[in-house]
């Protein structure tokens, strides 16, 4: 009942059950003053300690990389709170409550532990959504502290309906690339992401409509490329001539590399190298690249390398296997989850393309574009970085011809691709011709893979790339 309406009445009746009580204005004013006094003494809500939940993969601690909120901000369920980074992936933590942030327990680059409080959130006590062990004492605060709260902008843009759909399917929004305005995540983005994870077939999106190629006469001539050799430019950094030694803890992806490489070097490696003539593949890619760009996808050589490797793994499944710690059992993986080593600001990461055996070259290119976008932004999820069965490292994009790749356990084989060079070679007629040559270096677990198997696989992979048309006979 509004006070100004009460005061305008000479009397007011409150009816409850069978009793009728009548107050005059003076008595009502006194009662209202007493009620205001009691309200100021009662707390407006309860404080909940929002603890860092288990994010899987045996992770017990993470590094806080960014806060999306500050003390005093209002949050709703599924709103982004912070981004944390483990030794496997970056994860966005979202709120489970509607309320007001009262305390941040960590600063940027602090180590947060699973099961420990992350933030304190004040929620409405009448809703009773928090368990008793999560509730802490609520400090008294004035009414003014609950007003004029601002909701901080979030890193992932999505409507509540899209967030609900992602939550129901256990999908992290940070792992989805938005195709809407300002990279907003749409419902179609969630469905397409879900289809890639489950292998479901969805109706084609209007954006994925196949555009017929232009006639050669109508095609716009490409700008001539500068074939001159590019000289590497050193990165400009301030040179410190004097100073003190600095010690930093090994965290994030560096910590994962220490653990993985220490285990990898216990494996007896077998090395094998060869050169591939990619002249026909280079011509084929130049023809297909404009078609892929019309569909909004950047087509590199890597999708061809990955698909050719998958076709080879069908013939030599031992290279797509894993060996247990006691070296007693070999598990042949049904899925070809082929990893691609990426150089990022956070360090070396190896996301993988899932189920390559059922993907087309274009499907692989789409997924690589997504992984590269997330990798550059440091937003790759755990599902993208785990589950790999075979790895290719394209070190040639940076430089170098040969490498000695290290196996990523529990995988048993890895390949390193050198740069593509224009070199003189002899054709079938004995004439010297220009050829696009790339070198490949393989490493295999010599406990279960012999040299002959590795060489036969490499020869099959090489034949697919040197004669791309032959891949049509075996594509699924």
Tab-separated table of C-alpha atoms in Angstrom:
chain	number	residue	atom	x	y	z
A	1	UNK	CA	0.000	0.000	0.000
A	2	UNK	CA	1.467	3.379	-0.979
A	3	UNK	CA	1.924	5.802	1.913
A	4	UNK	CA	0.398	8.793	0.117
A	5	UNK	CA	-2.784	6.826	-0.477
A	6	UNK	CA	-2.933	5.711	3.149
A	7	UNK	CA	-2.536	9.238	4.439
A	8	UNK	CA	-5.350	10.482	2.227
A	9	UNK	CA	-7.807	8.164	3.951
A	10	UNK	CA	-9.320	8.932	7.350
A	11	UNK	CA	-9.232	5.257	8.233
A	12	UNK	CA	-8.219	1.974	6.688
A	13	UNK	CA	-9.388	-1.554	7.262
A	14	UNK	CA	-7.131	-4.640	7.109
A	15	UNK	CA	-9.218	-7.768	6.682
A	16	UNK	CA	-7.640	-11.028	7.767
A	17	UNK	CA	-9.676	-14.156	8.304
A	18	UNK	CA	-12.790	-13.129	10.260
A	19	UNK	CA	-11.302	-10.142	12.092
A	20	UNK	CA	-11.591	-6.485	11.090
A	21	UNK	CA	-9.158	-3.928	12.532
A	22	UNK	CA	-9.664	-0.168	12.215
A	23	UNK	CA	-6.820	2.344	12.640
A	24	UNK	CA	-6.894	6.098	12.606
A	25	UNK	CA	-4.235	8.102	10.830
A	26	UNK	CA	-2.069	8.758	13.882
A	27	UNK	CA	-1.934	5.098	14.807
A	28	UNK	CA	-1.066	4.142	11.235
A	29	UNK	CA	1.765	6.667	11.080
A	30	UNK	CA	3.252	5.288	14.293
A	31	UNK	CA	2.971	1.743	13.022
A	32	UNK	CA	4.692	2.687	9.758
A	33	UNK	CA	7.580	4.331	11.583
A	34	UNK	CA	8.091	1.211	13.660
A	35	UNK	CA	8.083	-0.939	10.521
A	36	UNK	CA	10.716	1.244	8.866
A	37	UNK	CA	12.954	0.908	11.897
A	38	UNK	CA	12.705	-2.890	11.811
A	39	UNK	CA	13.434	-3.032	8.052
A	40	UNK	CA	16.694	-1.116	8.368
A	41	UNK	CA	17.963	-3.668	10.866
A	42	UNK	CA	17.280	-6.684	8.629
A	43	UNK	CA	19.803	-7.755	5.992
A	44	UNK	CA	18.681	-7.475	2.366
A	45	UNK	CA	20.149	-10.817	1.223
A	46	UNK	CA	22.609	-13.598	1.866
A	47	UNK	CA	26.178	-13.931	0.663
A	48	UNK	CA	26.993	-17.049	-1.341
A	49	UNK	CA	30.556	-18.171	-1.942
A	50	UNK	CA	30.578	-19.221	-5.589
A	51	UNK	CA	33.212	-21.953	-5.680
A	52	UNK	CA	35.278	-23.026	-8.664
A	53	UNK	CA	33.748	-26.277	-9.883
A	54	UNK	CA	35.626	-29.249	-11.268
A	55	UNK	CA	36.247	-28.553	-14.964
A	56	UNK	CA	37.339	-32.107	-15.745
A	57	UNK	CA	40.501	-33.736	-17.093
A	58	UNK	CA	41.898	-34.028	-13.561
A	59	UNK	CA	42.532	-30.271	-13.351
A	60	UNK	CA	42.964	-29.055	-9.764
A	61	UNK	CA	44.187	-25.500	-10.298
A	62	UNK	CA	43.820	-22.771	-12.900
A	63	UNK	CA	45.197	-19.302	-13.563
A	64	UNK	CA	42.787	-16.360	-13.553
A	65	UNK	CA	43.400	-14.572	-16.856
A	66	UNK	CA	40.580	-11.997	-16.981
A	67	UNK	CA	37.667	-10.760	-14.874
A	68	UNK	CA	34.478	-9.803	-16.698
A	69	UNK	CA	32.918	-8.293	-13.562
A	70	UNK	CA	33.981	-6.170	-10.614
A	71	UNK	CA	32.778	-5.757	-7.068
A	72	UNK	CA	29.340	-4.156	-7.044
A	73	UNK	CA	28.291	-5.421	-10.489
A	74	UNK	CA	24.964	-7.205	-10.937
A	75	UNK	CA	25.027	-10.625	-12.568
A	76	UNK	CA	22.425	-13.094	-13.787
A	77	UNK	CA	22.559	-16.805	-14.333
A	78	UNK	CA	24.861	-17.856	-17.206
A	79	UNK	CA	26.600	-14.448	-17.269
A	80	UNK	CA	30.361	-14.671	-17.750
A	81	UNK	CA	32.322	-14.049	-14.552
A	82	UNK	CA	35.922	-14.697	-15.521
A	83	UNK	CA	38.228	-16.577	-17.845
A	84	UNK	CA	40.619	-19.100	-16.360
A	85	UNK	CA	43.404	-21.046	-18.016
A	86	UNK	CA	44.552	-24.512	-17.074
A	87	UNK	CA	47.436	-26.459	-18.512
A	88	UNK	CA	45.027	-27.800	-21.134
A	89	UNK	CA	42.635	-25.026	-22.200
A	90	UNK	CA	41.026	-21.687	-21.441
A	91	UNK	CA	37.574	-21.861	-19.840
A	92	UNK	CA	34.969	-19.163	-19.256
A	93	UNK	CA	33.295	-19.443	-15.845
A	94	UNK	CA	29.618	-18.425	-15.734
A	95	UNK	CA	27.406	-17.524	-12.792
A	96	UNK	CA	24.866	-19.906	-11.301
A	97	UNK	CA	23.033	-17.154	-9.406
A	98	UNK	CA	21.264	-13.840	-9.882
A	99	UNK	CA	22.758	-11.273	-7.554
A	100	UNK	CA	25.447	-8.698	-6.833
A	101	UNK	CA	29.198	-9.334	-6.751
A	102	UNK	CA	30.519	-8.490	-3.296
A	103	UNK	CA	34.080	-9.866	-3.357
A	104	UNK	CA	36.647	-11.201	-5.817
A	105	UNK	CA	38.898	-13.756	-4.145
A	106	UNK	CA	41.675	-13.596	-6.764
A	107	UNK	CA	43.541	-11.056	-8.830
A	108	UNK	CA	44.720	-11.407	-12.430
A	109	UNK	CA	47.338	-14.189	-12.846
A	110	UNK	CA	46.573	-15.636	-9.404
A	111	UNK	CA	46.253	-19.404	-9.040
A	112	UNK	CA	42.684	-20.497	-8.206
A	113	UNK	CA	41.991	-23.951	-6.825
A	114	UNK	CA	39.050	-26.213	-7.616
A	115	UNK	CA	36.562	-26.277	-4.747
A	116	UNK	CA	37.720	-22.944	-3.290
A	117	UNK	CA	35.638	-19.720	-3.372
A	118	UNK	CA	35.989	-17.707	-6.551
A	119	UNK	CA	33.650	-14.781	-5.818
A	120	UNK	CA	31.076	-13.813	-3.198
A	121	UNK	CA	27.618	-13.109	-4.618
A	122	UNK	CA	24.763	-11.551	-2.681
A	123	UNK	CA	21.479	-13.188	-3.621
A	124	UNK	CA	17.871	-12.771	-2.551
A	125	UNK	CA	17.472	-14.772	0.662
A	126	UNK	CA	13.808	-15.478	-0.091
A	127	UNK	CA	14.735	-17.580	-3.150
A	128	UNK	CA	16.697	-20.081	-1.104
A	129	UNK	CA	18.840	-21.254	-3.995
A	130	UNK	CA	22.088	-21.618	-2.072
A	131	UNK	CA	23.089	-24.514	0.131
A	132	UNK	CA	23.821	-23.762	3.784
A	133	UNK	CA	27.542	-24.533	3.509
A	134	UNK	CA	27.946	-21.901	0.761
A	135	UNK	CA	26.277	-19.095	2.739
A	136	UNK	CA	28.421	-16.687	4.758
A	137	UNK	CA	27.460	-13.897	7.094
A	138	UNK	CA	25.877	-10.925	5.331
A	139	UNK	CA	27.327	-7.544	6.322
A	140	UNK	CA	24.809	-4.737	6.903
A	141	UNK	CA	24.548	-2.356	3.977
A	142	UNK	CA	22.450	0.627	3.119
A	143	UNK	CA	19.794	0.866	0.451
A	144	UNK	CA	21.973	3.115	-1.662
A	145	UNK	CA	24.505	0.315	-2.125
A	146	UNK	CA	21.886	-1.748	-3.990
A	147	UNK	CA	21.055	0.929	-6.536
A	148	UNK	CA	22.622	2.133	-9.765
A	149	UNK	CA	24.386	-1.175	-10.438
A	150	UNK	CA	25.895	-1.632	-13.890
A	151	UNK	CA	26.035	-4.899	-15.799
A	152	UNK	CA	29.458	-5.190	-17.358
A	153	UNK	CA	29.682	-6.192	-21.030
A	154	UNK	CA	30.465	-9.839	-21.681
A	155	UNK	CA	32.990	-11.364	-23.998
A	156	UNK	CA	30.490	-13.704	-25.657
A	157	UNK	CA	27.359	-12.103	-27.105
A	158	UNK	CA	24.269	-14.317	-27.141
A	159	UNK	CA	20.577	-14.090	-26.316
A	160	UNK	CA	19.160	-15.878	-23.245
A	161	UNK	CA	17.547	-18.465	-25.529
A	162	UNK	CA	20.903	-19.268	-27.138
A	163	UNK	CA	22.592	-19.477	-23.726
A	164	UNK	CA	19.875	-21.845	-22.542
A	165	UNK	CA	20.342	-24.034	-25.628
A	166	UNK	CA	24.094	-24.144	-25.036
A	167	UNK	CA	23.625	-25.035	-21.370
A	168	UNK	CA	21.167	-27.847	-22.154
A	169	UNK	CA	23.698	-29.390	-24.544
A	170	UNK	CA	26.677	-28.795	-22.221
A	171	UNK	CA	28.378	-26.458	-24.709
A	172	UNK	CA	30.707	-23.646	-23.623
A	173	UNK	CA	29.950	-20.451	-25.506
A	174	UNK	CA	33.659	-19.629	-25.564
A	175	UNK	CA	34.181	-22.612	-27.865
A	176	UNK	CA	31.634	-21.446	-30.458
A	177	UNK	CA	32.473	-18.926	-33.180
A	178	UNK	CA	29.601	-16.480	-33.631
A	179	UNK	CA	28.472	-15.558	-37.133
A	180	UNK	CA	26.108	-12.758	-36.124
A	181	UNK	CA	26.778	-9.048	-35.863
A	182	UNK	CA	29.786	-8.229	-33.657
A	183	UNK	CA	30.493	-11.993	-33.477
A	184	UNK	CA	27.179	-12.626	-31.735
A	185	UNK	CA	26.461	-16.331	-31.287
A	186	UNK	CA	23.275	-17.403	-33.040
A	187	UNK	CA	21.113	-20.478	-32.624
A	188	UNK	CA	22.485	-21.858	-35.900
A	189	UNK	CA	26.036	-21.573	-34.543
A	190	UNK	CA	25.106	-23.757	-31.557
A	191	UNK	CA	23.393	-26.327	-33.778
A	192	UNK	CA	26.309	-26.462	-36.205
A	193	UNK	CA	28.778	-26.858	-33.348
A	194	UNK	CA	26.638	-29.620	-31.841
A	195	UNK	CA	26.477	-31.391	-35.194
A	196	UNK	CA	30.268	-31.432	-35.469
A	197	UNK	CA	30.571	-32.973	-32.010
A	198	UNK	CA	27.888	-35.631	-32.515
A	199	UNK	CA	28.209	-36.282	-36.237
A	200	UNK	CA	24.583	-35.330	-36.870
A	201	UNK	CA	23.540	-34.049	-40.284
A	202	UNK	CA	21.752	-30.707	-40.273
A	203	UNK	CA	19.975	-28.975	-43.151
A	204	UNK	CA	22.357	-26.642	-44.990
A	205	UNK	CA	22.486	-23.069	-43.839
A	206	UNK	CA	21.857	-20.314	-46.400
A	207	UNK	CA	25.431	-19.105	-45.825
A	208	UNK	CA	26.787	-22.519	-46.805
A	209	UNK	CA	24.987	-22.507	-50.142
A	210	UNK	CA	27.239	-23.751	-52.936
A	211	UNK	CA	27.926	-21.009	-55.447
A	212	UNK	CA	28.646	-22.093	-59.021
A	213	UNK	CA	32.087	-21.076	-60.294
A	214	UNK	CA	32.443	-18.104	-62.592
A	215	UNK	CA	33.438	-18.520	-66.175
A	216	UNK	CA	37.094	-18.021	-66.910
A	217	UNK	CA	36.311	-14.968	-69.060
A	218	UNK	CA	34.433	-13.361	-66.165
A	219	UNK	CA	36.968	-14.211	-63.545
A	220	UNK	CA	38.907	-11.321	-62.124
A	221	UNK	CA	42.621	-11.791	-62.728
A	222	UNK	CA	44.544	-12.267	-59.539
A	223	UNK	CA	47.148	-9.730	-58.611
A	224	UNK	CA	50.658	-10.915	-59.368
A	225	UNK	CA	52.401	-12.229	-56.305
A	226	UNK	CA	55.814	-11.084	-55.332
A	227	UNK	CA	58.025	-14.104	-55.822
A	228	UNK	CA	61.053	-12.392	-54.343
A	229	UNK	CA	62.495	-14.022	-51.297
A	230	UNK	CA	61.278	-12.390	-48.136
A	231	UNK	CA	63.905	-11.441	-45.613
A	232	UNK	CA	62.876	-12.172	-41.996
A	233	UNK	CA	62.453	-8.995	-39.993
A	234	UNK	CA	63.580	-9.242	-36.377
A	235	UNK	CA	61.029	-8.344	-33.746
A	236	UNK	CA	61.746	-4.933	-32.286
A	237	UNK	CA	62.154	-5.296	-28.539
A	238	UNK	CA	63.942	-3.127	-25.987
A	239	UNK	CA	67.358	-4.499	-25.156
A	240	UNK	CA	68.137	-4.661	-21.461
A	241	UNK	CA	71.856	-4.131	-20.881
A	242	UNK	CA	71.620	-4.328	-17.129
A	243	UNK	CA	69.127	-5.593	-14.631
A	244	UNK	CA	68.246	-8.349	-12.209
A	245	UNK	CA	67.400	-11.958	-12.902
A	246	UNK	CA	63.699	-12.655	-12.937
A	247	UNK	CA	62.062	-15.913	-11.909
A	248	UNK	CA	58.584	-16.817	-13.101
A	249	UNK	CA	56.522	-19.926	-12.340
A	250	UNK	CA	55.758	-22.367	-15.125
A	251	UNK	CA	52.013	-22.091	-15.710
A	252	UNK	CA	49.349	-22.616	-18.336
A	253	UNK	CA	50.289	-24.295	-21.588
A	254	UNK	CA	53.992	-24.247	-20.657
A	255	UNK	CA	53.185	-26.428	-17.682
A	256	UNK	CA	51.321	-28.834	-19.946
A	257	UNK	CA	54.300	-28.937	-22.335
A	258	UNK	CA	56.681	-29.812	-19.505
A	259	UNK	CA	54.463	-32.677	-18.413
A	260	UNK	CA	53.737	-33.986	-21.915
A	261	UNK	CA	57.273	-33.758	-23.280
A	262	UNK	CA	58.756	-35.388	-20.173
A	263	UNK	CA	56.483	-38.370	-20.784
A	264	UNK	CA	57.099	-38.292	-24.551
A	265	UNK	CA	60.872	-38.620	-24.283
A	266	UNK	CA	60.428	-41.970	-22.541
A	267	UNK	CA	59.140	-43.311	-25.874
A	268	UNK	CA	61.713	-44.791	-28.292
A	269	UNK	CA	61.268	-42.671	-31.430
A	270	UNK	CA	61.772	-43.931	-34.966
A	271	UNK	CA	62.374	-41.219	-37.562
A	272	UNK	CA	61.620	-41.273	-41.289
A	273	UNK	CA	61.789	-38.452	-43.872
A	274	UNK	CA	60.807	-38.031	-47.500
A	275	UNK	CA	60.045	-35.332	-50.055
A	276	UNK	CA	56.688	-34.746	-51.759
A	277	UNK	CA	56.076	-33.189	-55.179
A	278	UNK	CA	53.033	-30.957	-54.624
A	279	UNK	CA	52.936	-29.412	-58.108
A	280	UNK	CA	49.504	-30.828	-58.985
A	281	UNK	CA	48.105	-30.073	-55.526
A	282	UNK	CA	49.259	-26.456	-55.759
A	283	UNK	CA	47.377	-26.087	-59.050
A	284	UNK	CA	44.268	-27.753	-57.628
A	285	UNK	CA	44.236	-25.499	-54.565
A	286	UNK	CA	44.526	-22.384	-56.730
A	287	UNK	CA	41.400	-23.494	-58.587
A	288	UNK	CA	39.422	-24.349	-55.447
A	289	UNK	CA	40.504	-21.416	-53.292
A	290	UNK	CA	38.106	-18.871	-54.915
A	291	UNK	CA	35.196	-21.314	-54.504
A	292	UNK	CA	35.994	-21.726	-50.815
A	293	UNK	CA	36.226	-17.952	-50.369
A	294	UNK	CA	32.741	-17.599	-51.870
A	295	UNK	CA	31.548	-19.833	-49.040
A	296	UNK	CA	33.423	-17.733	-46.508
A	297	UNK	CA	36.206	-20.234	-45.824
A	298	UNK	CA	39.952	-19.857	-46.223
A	299	UNK	CA	41.374	-22.934	-47.966
A	300	UNK	CA	44.975	-23.805	-47.155
A	301	UNK	CA	46.999	-26.914	-47.947
A	302	UNK	CA	46.418	-28.335	-44.472
A	303	UNK	CA	42.925	-29.793	-45.152
A	304	UNK	CA	44.413	-31.866	-47.998
A	305	UNK	CA	47.279	-33.052	-45.782
A	306	UNK	CA	44.832	-34.020	-43.035
A	307	UNK	CA	42.416	-35.844	-45.331
A	308	UNK	CA	45.233	-37.740	-47.045
A	309	UNK	CA	46.528	-38.794	-43.619
A	310	UNK	CA	43.069	-40.054	-42.652
A	311	UNK	CA	42.851	-42.134	-45.837
A	312	UNK	CA	46.250	-43.583	-45.012
A	313	UNK	CA	45.202	-44.391	-41.445
A	314	UNK	CA	42.339	-46.494	-42.798
A	315	UNK	CA	44.953	-48.752	-44.363
A	316	UNK	CA	47.411	-48.604	-41.438
A	317	UNK	CA	45.280	-48.321	-38.261
A	318	UNK	CA	48.258	-49.073	-36.006
A	319	UNK	CA	49.321	-45.440	-36.503
A	320	UNK	CA	45.960	-44.313	-35.092
A	321	UNK	CA	46.301	-46.361	-31.915
A	322	UNK	CA	47.468	-45.927	-28.332
A	323	UNK	CA	49.573	-48.058	-26.008
A	324	UNK	CA	48.791	-48.413	-22.309
A	325	UNK	CA	51.327	-47.504	-19.628
A	326	UNK	CA	52.278	-51.112	-18.979
A	327	UNK	CA	52.754	-51.787	-22.714
A	328	UNK	CA	50.363	-54.706	-22.528
A	329	UNK	CA	47.443	-53.532	-24.679
A	330	UNK	CA	47.068	-51.594	-27.919
A	331	UNK	CA	43.817	-49.685	-28.500
A	332	UNK	CA	42.891	-48.990	-32.113
A	333	UNK	CA	40.943	-45.732	-32.270
A	334	UNK	CA	37.803	-45.696	-34.387
A	335	UNK	CA	37.814	-41.916	-34.843
A	336	UNK	CA	40.518	-40.029	-36.701
A	337	UNK	CA	40.951	-36.981	-34.460
A	338	UNK	CA	43.914	-35.403	-36.193
A	339	UNK	CA	45.722	-32.685	-34.273
A	340	UNK	CA	47.316	-29.600	-35.784
A	341	UNK	CA	50.129	-27.873	-33.913
A	342	UNK	CA	49.558	-24.112	-33.634
A	343	UNK	CA	51.930	-21.380	-32.536
A	344	UNK	CA	50.043	-18.851	-30.385
A	345	UNK	CA	50.877	-16.102	-27.917
A	346	UNK	CA	50.073	-18.550	-25.113
A	347	UNK	CA	52.564	-21.065	-26.491
A	348	UNK	CA	52.323	-24.274	-28.499
A	349	UNK	CA	48.845	-25.776	-28.575
A	350	UNK	CA	47.557	-28.789	-30.502
A	351	UNK	CA	43.796	-28.716	-31.153
A	352	UNK	CA	42.397	-31.532	-33.237
A	353	UNK	CA	39.797	-31.945	-35.968
A	354	UNK	CA	37.311	-34.577	-34.849
A	355	UNK	CA	36.164	-37.518	-37.010
A	356	UNK	CA	38.189	-36.655	-40.097
A	357	UNK	CA	37.304	-40.060	-41.586
A	358	UNK	CA	33.737	-38.808	-42.262
A	359	UNK	CA	34.649	-35.228	-43.217
A	360	UNK	CA	35.184	-33.734	-46.639
A	361	UNK	CA	38.130	-31.482	-47.446
A	362	UNK	CA	35.812	-28.489	-47.184
A	363	UNK	CA	34.477	-29.658	-43.785
A	364	UNK	CA	38.040	-29.889	-42.524
A	365	UNK	CA	38.796	-26.383	-43.812
A	366	UNK	CA	35.751	-24.992	-41.982
A	367	UNK	CA	36.810	-26.626	-38.728
A	368	UNK	CA	40.408	-25.453	-39.111
A	369	UNK	CA	39.179	-21.885	-39.599
A	370	UNK	CA	37.202	-22.176	-36.361
A	371	UNK	CA	40.110	-23.652	-34.405
A	372	UNK	CA	42.517	-21.002	-35.692
A	373	UNK	CA	40.117	-18.198	-34.743
A	374	UNK	CA	39.687	-19.563	-31.228
A	375	UNK	CA	43.397	-20.297	-30.908
A	376	UNK	CA	44.364	-16.733	-31.844
A	377	UNK	CA	41.905	-15.412	-29.252
A	378	UNK	CA	43.066	-17.884	-26.605
A	379	UNK	CA	39.565	-19.339	-26.288
A	380	UNK	CA	40.068	-22.975	-27.285
A	381	UNK	CA	38.084	-25.305	-25.071
A	382	UNK	CA	39.089	-28.562	-23.455
A	383	UNK	CA	37.178	-30.612	-26.023
A	384	UNK	CA	39.216	-29.029	-28.836
A	385	UNK	CA	42.548	-29.806	-27.173
A	386	UNK	CA	41.902	-33.365	-25.992
A	387	UNK	CA	41.077	-36.656	-27.646
A	388	UNK	CA	43.659	-36.461	-30.428
A	389	UNK	CA	44.774	-39.694	-32.111
A	390	UNK	CA	47.335	-38.486	-34.711
A	391	UNK	CA	49.168	-35.194	-35.201
A	392	UNK	CA	50.584	-33.087	-38.036
A	393	UNK	CA	52.858	-30.121	-37.325
A	394	UNK	CA	53.176	-27.594	-40.153
A	395	UNK	CA	56.486	-26.098	-39.081
A	396	UNK	CA	57.073	-24.939	-42.667
A	397	UNK	CA	54.773	-21.960	-42.179
A	398	UNK	CA	57.500	-20.474	-39.977
A	399	UNK	CA	60.552	-21.925	-41.701
A	400	UNK	CA	62.699	-24.970	-42.023
A	401	UNK	CA	62.771	-28.039	-44.224
A	402	UNK	CA	63.227	-30.963	-41.844
A	403	UNK	CA	62.316	-31.436	-38.197
A	404	UNK	CA	62.412	-34.093	-35.525
A	405	UNK	CA	58.867	-34.076	-34.118
A	406	UNK	CA	58.178	-35.466	-30.666
A	407	UNK	CA	55.228	-37.824	-30.212
A	408	UNK	CA	52.340	-36.567	-28.077
A	409	UNK	CA	51.368	-39.465	-25.797
A	410	UNK	CA	49.141	-41.438	-25.796
A	411	UNK	CA	49.473	-41.095	-29.587
A	412	UNK	CA	52.033	-43.236	-31.418
A	413	UNK	CA	52.894	-41.155	-34.514
A	414	UNK	CA	53.390	-37.554	-35.603
A	415	UNK	CA	54.452	-35.788	-38.797
A	416	UNK	CA	56.260	-32.486	-39.311
A	417	UNK	CA	55.757	-30.663	-42.612
A	418	UNK	CA	58.480	-28.429	-44.056
A	419	UNK	CA	58.077	-25.382	-46.248
A	420	UNK	CA	57.130	-25.704	-49.922
A	421	UNK	CA	60.041	-24.818	-52.203
A	422	UNK	CA	60.328	-24.385	-55.974
A	423	UNK	CA	63.182	-26.699	-56.944
A	424	UNK	CA	64.441	-28.262	-60.210
A	425	UNK	CA	63.469	-31.864	-60.797
A	426	UNK	CA	63.472	-34.275	-63.737
A	427	UNK	CA	60.175	-35.260	-65.343
A	428	UNK	CA	59.389	-38.605	-67.017
A	429	UNK	CA	61.110	-37.452	-70.202
A	430	UNK	CA	64.314	-36.557	-68.419
A	431	UNK	CA	63.705	-32.821	-68.763
A	432	UNK	CA	64.447	-30.377	-65.967
A	433	UNK	CA	61.226	-28.751	-64.730
A	434	UNK	CA	60.146	-26.571	-61.833
A	435	UNK	CA	58.550	-28.575	-59.036
A	436	UNK	CA	56.817	-27.608	-55.779
A	437	UNK	CA	58.715	-29.711	-53.246
A	438	UNK	CA	57.816	-30.217	-49.579
A	439	UNK	CA	59.703	-32.390	-47.108
A	440	UNK	CA	58.003	-34.394	-44.389
A	441	UNK	CA	59.534	-35.852	-41.225
A	442	UNK	CA	57.756	-38.651	-39.352
A	443	UNK	CA	58.267	-39.938	-35.822
A	444	UNK	CA	56.710	-43.197	-34.641
A	445	UNK	CA	56.635	-45.210	-31.427
A	446	UNK	CA	59.166	-47.922	-32.249
A	447	UNK	CA	57.745	-50.219	-29.567
A	448	UNK	CA	54.712	-51.067	-31.732
A	449	UNK	CA	55.476	-49.489	-35.143
A	450	UNK	CA	58.288	-50.771	-37.324
A	451	UNK	CA	60.081	-48.810	-40.000
A	452	UNK	CA	58.457	-50.644	-42.896
A	453	UNK	CA	54.951	-49.737	-41.700
A	454	UNK	CA	55.885	-46.104	-41.309
A	455	UNK	CA	57.447	-46.017	-44.773
A	456	UNK	CA	54.419	-47.675	-46.422
A	457	UNK	CA	52.043	-45.229	-44.758
A	458	UNK	CA	54.205	-42.311	-45.873
A	459	UNK	CA	54.265	-43.614	-49.451
A	460	UNK	CA	50.459	-43.901	-49.511
A	461	UNK	CA	50.033	-40.412	-48.033
A	462	UNK	CA	52.554	-39.117	-50.588
A	463	UNK	CA	50.682	-40.708	-53.513
A	464	UNK	CA	47.422	-39.008	-52.516
A	465	UNK	CA	49.089	-35.605	-52.439
A	466	UNK	CA	51.140	-35.999	-55.591
A	467	UNK	CA	48.045	-37.208	-57.492
A	468	UNK	CA	45.090	-35.435	-55.794
A	469	UNK	CA	42.616	-36.965	-58.255
A	470	UNK	CA	43.376	-40.397	-56.783
A	471	UNK	CA	41.820	-39.296	-53.514
A	472	UNK	CA	38.409	-39.321	-55.212
A	473	UNK	CA	38.469	-43.112	-55.371
A	474	UNK	CA	38.745	-43.455	-51.597
A	475	UNK	CA	36.794	-40.466	-50.276
A	476	UNK	CA	33.919	-41.430	-48.002
